[in-house]
Amino acid sequence: MAGRDSIAPATASTGVPLLDVRGVTMRYRTPEGALTALADISLTVARGEFVALVGPSGCGKSTLLAILAGLEQPSEGTVALAGDPQARRLGRAGYMPQRDLLLPWRTALGNAIAGLEVKGVARGEAQQRARALFADFGLAGFERSYPPLLSGGMRQRVAFARTVLAGDDLLLLDEPFGALDALTRASLQRWLLDIWGRLSKTCLLVTHDVDEALLLADRVYLLSARPGHVRLERRVPLERPRTREMLARADLLALKAELLAALDEQQERSLAGGRI
Amino acid sequence: MKTPLTRASPRPPDYGRPPDAPTDEHGSAAVPAARVLPVAALLRRGIILLGPPLALLAALLLLWQWYASQPDIDAQFLPTPLAVWSAFIAQRDLLWHHTLVTLNETLVGFFWALVAGIACGVAIDFSPWMRRALYPLLVTSQTIPIITLAPLLVYWFGFGLTSKAIVVTLVCFFAIVVALADGLRAADPELLKLYRSFGAGRLRIFWSVRLPGALPQLFTGIRIAITYSVVGAIFGEYVGASEGLGFYMQLKLHSFATASVIAAILVTAALSIALFLLTALIERLALPWYYLHGRQAGA
Ligand SMILES: Nc1ncnc2c1ncn2[C@@H]1O[C@H](COP(=O)(O)OP(=O)(O)O)[C@@H](O)[C@H]1O
Ligand SMILES: [Mg+2]
């Protein structure tokens, strides 16, 4: 994708995207030989923007998020945070894998402050910040509950609270609702839509659900089958506040059809390609 | 070219959840806070657990009493349970003294097994080289029968506390190291990734994620070790000592005071059980989260 013409200066200014990914390629060495998971990915996320990333499974979405979180270094290309390609990324973004990964020996509140604790925030302050979020996240009264006693939806919200507290501005969500049943997923999407404005964060959401992407995101990137590269980029023409009913609008239906067709095509390719 | 290694990840531990918790609009369970088993339920479980073995034990004791009181059975050869009880009452001060000696040896030996076991378990976990170096040696060390080693230890360290404590340490050490090393290794790789994304270093991850996660396994090892420990101390005393339950038993055996020997055996068993229950209690207090839904299957 070569939609950008000006090279952003290294100093942060309002025009600089919070996240600027350029030409990122990722190769893995496997017993069967080199495996290219990502090929020349370029994308940007502006401050305050909600961007969704959809793509067939195995196309490298999780790999990309791990790179953005600083967990892995790309084989080629650069990732600039707030205009700085040299920035150490670990500890900057709030990274949320698909599984909630709550520590069973900690209470809900104790889990929510895990990231703050690593960053050296004093316990009292961390708990205070977590408590404030718990009220908004529908978790009030469950601060002292242990994760095994919480439902899937609640656990996911505790994990989300942990992510929001851990990340400075940027949230990297890897199919956060993927493991939930359809009803719980729908209610959490509605909930996220509702609190999104108040969080004042920036978000990159990986999902395999086109409806979810259209409902939540300002912009959608569609990745190709492996090796993943940007196949399509579309702006979602919906104002906020949004409701699920808006997805029935003619322009949205057309956009959904386009994305689904492209996704199907890539899915076919990834099936034909054998290994996922 | 970057080449992160692919590694087969062990299945993350499944800590279980209630299958049918009532849910609110977001699919939330309506369980306000941690539940603890009520006392009455614990008691009932205790009766269900202890009832059958106690009944069987009573039947066996009756059978023994009946058989041993037959006129053609020599009381010295096989004393009745009542005779054992009398011997126990008559010798209780002496038995108490020897029990304390054995208990002391057991606890000192166990303490060092714990210290050394945790140190080795952590060392094995921290360095792949240590794992490769230590693990085979540890396994090999288990093939040396303690029977052959104990006399040497007594020869080297004398008849006192040290030689017995070392036997206990050797007997307990292995179960603790292996339990801890395996527990640490079983940490969920995804969880480690999450903590790394917070910017956590190796030490922080160890204290916050790996060690707490390994505690249930460590306690399993400790429970196994503690049941061996008393036997280890008694064995050391058998080989050469001037006090302790093992010494007492040998002494009584030589003077054909069979009832006293059996009394001492029962004291030994009681000591083992008491130590086992104590560790189980400590485990329960240390890991309340692990017992939220009872012990998980397979853990
Ligand atoms: N550590 C790794 N070593 C080797 N191959 C990997 C590794 N991580 C991911 N892959 C491969 O990269 C591809 C993309 O994986 P992933 O990012 O998980 O895809 P997605 O999240 O889009 O389903 C897959 O084919 C996967 O097998
Ligand atoms: Mg994935």
mmCIF file of C-alpha atoms in Angstrom, chain B residues 28-259:
data_model
loop_
_atom_site.group_PDB
_atom_site.id
_atom_site.type_symbol
_atom_site.label_atom_id
_atom_site.label_comp_id
_atom_site.label_asym_id
_atom_site.label_seq_id
_atom_site.Cartn_x
_atom_site.Cartn_y
_atom_site.Cartn_z
ATOM 1 C CA SER B 28 -21.408 -12.309 33.477
ATOM 2 C CA ALA B 29 -21.570 -14.772 36.298
ATOM 3 C CA ALA B 30 -23.567 -13.578 39.256
ATOM 4 C CA VAL B 31 -21.038 -14.840 41.765
ATOM 5 C CA PRO B 32 -20.084 -11.859 43.890
ATOM 6 C CA ALA B 33 -16.986 -13.093 45.712
ATOM 7 C CA ALA B 34 -14.841 -16.115 46.433
ATOM 8 C CA ARG B 35 -16.839 -18.946 47.992
ATOM 9 C CA VAL B 36 -15.311 -21.175 50.632
ATOM 10 C CA LEU B 37 -16.572 -24.626 51.483
ATOM 11 C CA PRO B 38 -18.775 -24.343 54.569
ATOM 12 C CA VAL B 39 -17.652 -26.197 57.687
ATOM 13 C CA ALA B 40 -20.618 -28.579 57.670
ATOM 14 C CA ALA B 41 -19.835 -29.709 54.144
ATOM 15 C CA LEU B 42 -16.199 -30.247 55.110
ATOM 16 C CA LEU B 43 -17.269 -32.356 58.061
ATOM 17 C CA ARG B 44 -19.583 -34.438 55.904
ATOM 18 C CA ARG B 45 -16.808 -34.985 53.416
ATOM 19 C CA GLY B 46 -14.518 -35.993 56.274
ATOM 20 C CA ILE B 47 -16.983 -38.647 57.430
ATOM 21 C CA ILE B 48 -17.452 -39.967 53.915
ATOM 22 C CA LEU B 49 -13.680 -40.103 53.495
ATOM 23 C CA LEU B 50 -12.713 -41.488 56.888
ATOM 24 C CA GLY B 51 -15.698 -43.716 57.642
ATOM 25 C CA PRO B 52 -14.872 -46.754 55.486
ATOM 26 C CA PRO B 53 -11.137 -47.019 56.368
ATOM 27 C CA LEU B 54 -11.899 -46.603 60.075
ATOM 28 C CA ALA B 55 -14.564 -49.317 59.968
ATOM 29 C CA LEU B 56 -12.178 -51.678 58.173
ATOM 30 C CA LEU B 57 -9.428 -50.870 60.648
ATOM 31 C CA ALA B 58 -11.721 -51.635 63.615
ATOM 32 C CA ALA B 59 -12.652 -54.986 62.068
ATOM 33 C CA LEU B 60 -8.978 -55.877 61.527
ATOM 34 C CA LEU B 61 -8.118 -54.910 65.110
ATOM 35 C CA LEU B 62 -10.905 -57.159 66.424
ATOM 36 C CA LEU B 63 -9.684 -60.031 64.278
ATOM 37 C CA TRP B 64 -6.129 -59.495 65.493
ATOM 38 C CA GLN B 65 -7.243 -59.311 69.147
ATOM 39 C CA TRP B 66 -9.203 -62.547 68.749
ATOM 40 C CA TYR B 67 -6.424 -64.419 66.954
ATOM 41 C CA ALA B 68 -3.574 -63.250 69.250
ATOM 42 C CA SER B 69 -5.488 -64.206 72.391
ATOM 43 C CA GLN B 70 -5.784 -67.858 71.284
ATOM 44 C CA PRO B 71 -4.102 -70.050 73.939
ATOM 45 C CA ASP B 72 -1.495 -71.497 71.531
ATOM 46 C CA ILE B 73 -0.184 -68.055 70.446
ATOM 47 C CA ASP B 74 2.886 -66.891 72.331
ATOM 48 C CA ALA B 75 2.307 -63.327 73.648
ATOM 49 C CA GLN B 76 5.915 -62.461 72.860
ATOM 50 C CA PHE B 77 5.600 -63.722 69.308
ATOM 51 C CA LEU B 78 2.381 -61.841 68.549
ATOM 52 C CA PRO B 79 1.045 -59.491 71.243
ATOM 53 C CA THR B 80 -2.613 -58.466 71.194
ATOM 54 C CA PRO B 81 -3.623 -54.893 70.291
ATOM 55 C CA LEU B 82 -4.436 -54.350 73.947
ATOM 56 C CA ALA B 83 -0.932 -55.454 74.943
ATOM 57 C CA VAL B 84 0.481 -53.017 72.388
ATOM 58 C CA TRP B 85 -1.655 -50.285 73.912
ATOM 59 C CA SER B 86 -0.376 -51.132 77.415
ATOM 60 C CA ALA B 87 3.205 -51.066 76.167
ATOM 61 C CA PHE B 88 2.513 -47.680 74.595
ATOM 62 C CA ILE B 89 1.114 -46.280 77.867
ATOM 63 C CA ALA B 90 3.934 -47.763 79.950
ATOM 64 C CA GLN B 91 6.639 -46.454 77.620
ATOM 65 C CA ARG B 92 5.024 -43.187 76.617
ATOM 66 C CA ASP B 93 7.672 -40.874 78.117
ATOM 67 C CA LEU B 94 10.466 -42.812 76.485
ATOM 68 C CA LEU B 95 8.569 -43.017 73.189
ATOM 69 C CA TRP B 96 7.931 -39.292 73.340
ATOM 70 C CA HIS B 97 11.627 -38.604 73.818
ATOM 71 C CA HIS B 98 12.606 -40.792 70.856
ATOM 72 C CA THR B 99 9.809 -39.327 68.748
ATOM 73 C CA LEU B 100 11.165 -35.826 69.321
ATOM 74 C CA VAL B 101 14.620 -36.975 68.282
ATOM 75 C CA THR B 102 13.274 -38.541 65.088
ATOM 76 C CA LEU B 103 11.066 -35.535 64.406
ATOM 77 C CA ASN B 104 14.028 -33.228 64.764
ATOM 78 C CA GLU B 105 16.109 -35.266 62.314
ATOM 79 C CA THR B 106 13.203 -35.365 59.912
ATOM 80 C CA LEU B 107 12.574 -31.642 60.005
ATOM 81 C CA VAL B 108 16.223 -30.657 59.714
ATOM 82 C CA GLY B 109 16.716 -33.063 56.810
ATOM 83 C CA PHE B 110 13.514 -31.969 55.150
ATOM 84 C CA PHE B 111 14.378 -28.316 55.533
ATOM 85 C CA TRP B 112 17.669 -28.793 53.707
ATOM 86 C CA ALA B 113 15.971 -30.901 51.056
ATOM 87 C CA LEU B 114 13.569 -28.018 50.542
ATOM 88 C CA VAL B 115 16.328 -25.415 50.331
ATOM 89 C CA ALA B 116 18.512 -27.499 48.042
ATOM 90 C CA GLY B 117 15.528 -28.732 46.020
ATOM 91 C CA ILE B 118 14.205 -25.237 45.373
ATOM 92 C CA ALA B 119 17.680 -23.929 44.549
ATOM 93 C CA CYS B 120 18.290 -26.756 42.062
ATOM 94 C CA GLY B 121 14.789 -26.512 40.614
ATOM 95 C CA VAL B 122 15.267 -22.815 39.943
ATOM 96 C CA ALA B 123 18.782 -23.359 38.572
ATOM 97 C CA ILE B 124 17.501 -26.026 36.196
ATOM 98 C CA ASP B 125 14.789 -23.657 35.061
ATOM 99 C CA PHE B 126 17.047 -20.656 34.575
ATOM 100 C CA SER B 127 19.685 -22.287 32.450
ATOM 101 C CA PRO B 128 19.202 -24.916 29.759
ATOM 102 C CA TRP B 129 22.789 -25.917 30.379
ATOM 103 C CA MET B 130 22.020 -26.632 34.031
ATOM 104 C CA ARG B 131 18.976 -28.636 32.969
ATOM 105 C CA ARG B 132 21.067 -30.776 30.688
ATOM 106 C CA ALA B 133 23.813 -31.125 33.285
ATOM 107 C CA LEU B 134 21.768 -31.672 36.431
ATOM 108 C CA TYR B 135 18.761 -33.667 35.309
ATOM 109 C CA PRO B 136 20.588 -36.857 34.256
ATOM 110 C CA LEU B 137 22.722 -36.721 37.401
ATOM 111 C CA LEU B 138 19.648 -36.360 39.565
ATOM 112 C CA VAL B 139 17.917 -39.295 37.935
ATOM 113 C CA THR B 140 21.059 -41.385 38.230
ATOM 114 C CA SER B 141 21.390 -40.482 41.899
ATOM 115 C CA GLN B 142 17.976 -42.021 42.460
ATOM 116 C CA THR B 143 19.233 -45.385 41.301
ATOM 117 C CA ILE B 144 21.689 -45.578 44.222
ATOM 118 C CA PRO B 145 19.918 -47.516 46.984
ATOM 119 C CA ILE B 146 19.975 -45.514 50.187
ATOM 120 C CA ILE B 147 20.615 -48.826 51.990
ATOM 121 C CA THR B 148 24.134 -48.844 50.619
ATOM 122 C CA LEU B 149 24.736 -45.208 51.376
ATOM 123 C CA ALA B 150 23.415 -44.914 54.927
ATOM 124 C CA PRO B 151 26.205 -46.928 56.617
ATOM 125 C CA LEU B 152 28.784 -44.781 54.843
ATOM 126 C CA LEU B 153 27.045 -41.610 55.965
ATOM 127 C CA VAL B 154 27.037 -42.831 59.558
ATOM 128 C CA TYR B 155 30.718 -43.693 59.174
ATOM 129 C CA TRP B 156 31.494 -40.224 57.839
ATOM 130 C CA PHE B 157 29.201 -38.084 59.970
ATOM 131 C CA GLY B 158 28.854 -40.076 63.164
ATOM 132 C CA PHE B 159 25.933 -41.393 65.182
ATOM 133 C CA GLY B 160 24.322 -38.008 65.757
ATOM 134 C CA LEU B 161 21.840 -35.774 63.987
ATOM 135 C CA THR B 162 23.913 -35.010 60.892
ATOM 136 C CA SER B 163 24.013 -38.466 59.335
ATOM 137 C CA LYS B 164 20.229 -38.965 59.798
ATOM 138 C CA ALA B 165 19.423 -35.520 58.463
ATOM 139 C CA ILE B 166 21.511 -36.222 55.369
ATOM 140 C CA VAL B 167 19.659 -39.479 54.741
ATOM 141 C CA VAL B 168 16.364 -37.601 55.007
ATOM 142 C CA THR B 169 17.617 -34.867 52.671
ATOM 143 C CA LEU B 170 18.724 -37.403 50.075
ATOM 144 C CA VAL B 171 15.413 -39.207 50.268
ATOM 145 C CA CYS B 172 13.292 -36.045 49.939
ATOM 146 C CA PHE B 173 15.366 -33.945 47.588
ATOM 147 C CA PHE B 174 14.508 -35.573 44.275
ATOM 148 C CA ALA B 175 10.727 -35.304 44.477
ATOM 149 C CA ILE B 176 11.023 -31.599 45.299
ATOM 150 C CA VAL B 177 13.453 -30.700 42.500
ATOM 151 C CA VAL B 178 11.532 -32.549 39.843
ATOM 152 C CA ALA B 179 8.183 -31.137 40.937
ATOM 153 C CA LEU B 180 9.466 -27.577 40.929
ATOM 154 C CA ALA B 181 11.416 -27.854 37.685
ATOM 155 C CA ASP B 182 8.431 -29.417 35.909
ATOM 156 C CA GLY B 183 6.055 -26.874 37.392
ATOM 157 C CA LEU B 184 8.189 -23.968 36.253
ATOM 158 C CA ARG B 185 8.525 -25.448 32.793
ATOM 159 C CA ALA B 186 4.769 -25.836 32.438
ATOM 160 C CA ALA B 187 4.218 -22.061 32.495
ATOM 161 C CA ASP B 188 1.890 -20.971 29.716
ATOM 162 C CA PRO B 189 4.056 -19.446 26.937
ATOM 163 C CA GLU B 190 1.231 -17.077 25.986
ATOM 164 C CA LEU B 191 1.199 -15.723 29.506
ATOM 165 C CA LEU B 192 4.941 -15.148 29.358
ATOM 166 C CA LYS B 193 4.429 -13.264 26.105
ATOM 167 C CA LEU B 194 1.774 -11.117 27.695
ATOM 168 C CA TYR B 195 4.094 -10.189 30.535
ATOM 169 C CA ARG B 196 6.900 -9.453 28.115
ATOM 170 C CA SER B 197 4.535 -7.104 26.303
ATOM 171 C CA PHE B 198 4.135 -5.228 29.590
ATOM 172 C CA GLY B 199 7.893 -4.733 29.475
ATOM 173 C CA ALA B 200 8.551 -7.302 32.201
ATOM 174 C CA GLY B 201 12.042 -8.740 32.538
ATOM 175 C CA ARG B 202 12.995 -12.309 33.301
ATOM 176 C CA LEU B 203 13.086 -11.897 37.042
ATOM 177 C CA ARG B 204 9.712 -10.158 37.199
ATOM 178 C CA ILE B 205 8.173 -12.888 35.034
ATOM 179 C CA PHE B 206 9.664 -15.514 37.305
ATOM 180 C CA TRP B 207 8.236 -13.989 40.483
ATOM 181 C CA SER B 208 4.887 -12.926 39.094
ATOM 182 C CA VAL B 209 4.015 -15.748 36.721
ATOM 183 C CA ARG B 210 6.215 -18.810 36.753
ATOM 184 C CA LEU B 211 6.810 -19.343 40.451
ATOM 185 C CA PRO B 212 3.201 -18.833 41.592
ATOM 186 C CA GLY B 213 2.052 -21.081 38.752
ATOM 187 C CA ALA B 214 4.501 -23.797 39.805
ATOM 188 C CA LEU B 215 3.459 -23.790 43.470
ATOM 189 C CA PRO B 216 0.692 -26.420 43.158
ATOM 190 C CA GLN B 217 3.185 -28.796 41.544
ATOM 191 C CA LEU B 218 5.841 -27.954 44.122
ATOM 192 C CA PHE B 219 3.407 -28.796 46.901
ATOM 193 C CA THR B 220 2.631 -32.123 45.271
ATOM 194 C CA GLY B 221 6.351 -32.873 45.394
ATOM 195 C CA ILE B 222 6.537 -31.727 48.993
ATOM 196 C CA ARG B 223 3.683 -34.026 49.990
ATOM 197 C CA ILE B 224 5.429 -36.984 48.393
ATOM 198 C CA ALA B 225 8.734 -36.019 50.011
ATOM 199 C CA ILE B 226 7.290 -35.625 53.508
ATOM 200 C CA THR B 227 5.878 -39.143 53.432
ATOM 201 C CA TYR B 228 9.361 -40.461 52.659
ATOM 202 C CA SER B 229 11.077 -38.250 55.210
ATOM 203 C CA VAL B 230 10.173 -40.051 58.457
ATOM 204 C CA VAL B 231 11.038 -43.402 56.906
ATOM 205 C CA GLY B 232 14.414 -41.925 55.924
ATOM 206 C CA ALA B 233 15.150 -40.794 59.459
ATOM 207 C CA ILE B 234 14.131 -44.165 60.951
ATOM 208 C CA PHE B 235 16.301 -45.914 58.439
ATOM 209 C CA GLY B 236 19.293 -43.773 59.335
ATOM 210 C CA GLU B 237 18.718 -44.610 62.997
ATOM 211 C CA TYR B 238 18.559 -48.311 62.243
ATOM 212 C CA VAL B 239 22.007 -48.150 60.698
ATOM 213 C CA GLY B 240 23.586 -46.459 63.649
ATOM 214 C CA ALA B 241 22.240 -44.174 66.364
ATOM 215 C CA SER B 242 21.991 -43.713 70.091
ATOM 216 C CA GLU B 243 18.439 -42.395 70.175
ATOM 217 C CA GLY B 244 15.349 -42.014 68.018
ATOM 218 C CA LEU B 245 12.432 -44.281 67.115
ATOM 219 C CA GLY B 246 14.547 -46.472 64.829
ATOM 220 C CA PHE B 247 17.089 -46.983 67.563
ATOM 221 C CA TYR B 248 14.298 -47.739 70.061
ATOM 222 C CA MET B 249 12.672 -50.307 67.783
ATOM 223 C CA GLN B 250 15.959 -52.099 67.222
ATOM 224 C CA LEU B 251 16.686 -52.138 70.927
ATOM 225 C CA LYS B 252 13.247 -53.554 71.771
ATOM 226 C CA LEU B 253 13.463 -56.116 69.003
ATOM 227 C CA HIS B 254 16.710 -57.429 70.431
ATOM 228 C CA SER B 255 15.051 -57.925 73.808
ATOM 229 C CA PHE B 256 11.954 -59.490 72.196
ATOM 230 C CA ALA B 257 9.657 -56.715 73.495
ATOM 231 C CA THR B 258 7.444 -57.119 70.454
ATOM 232 C CA ALA B 259 4.576 -55.063 71.853
#
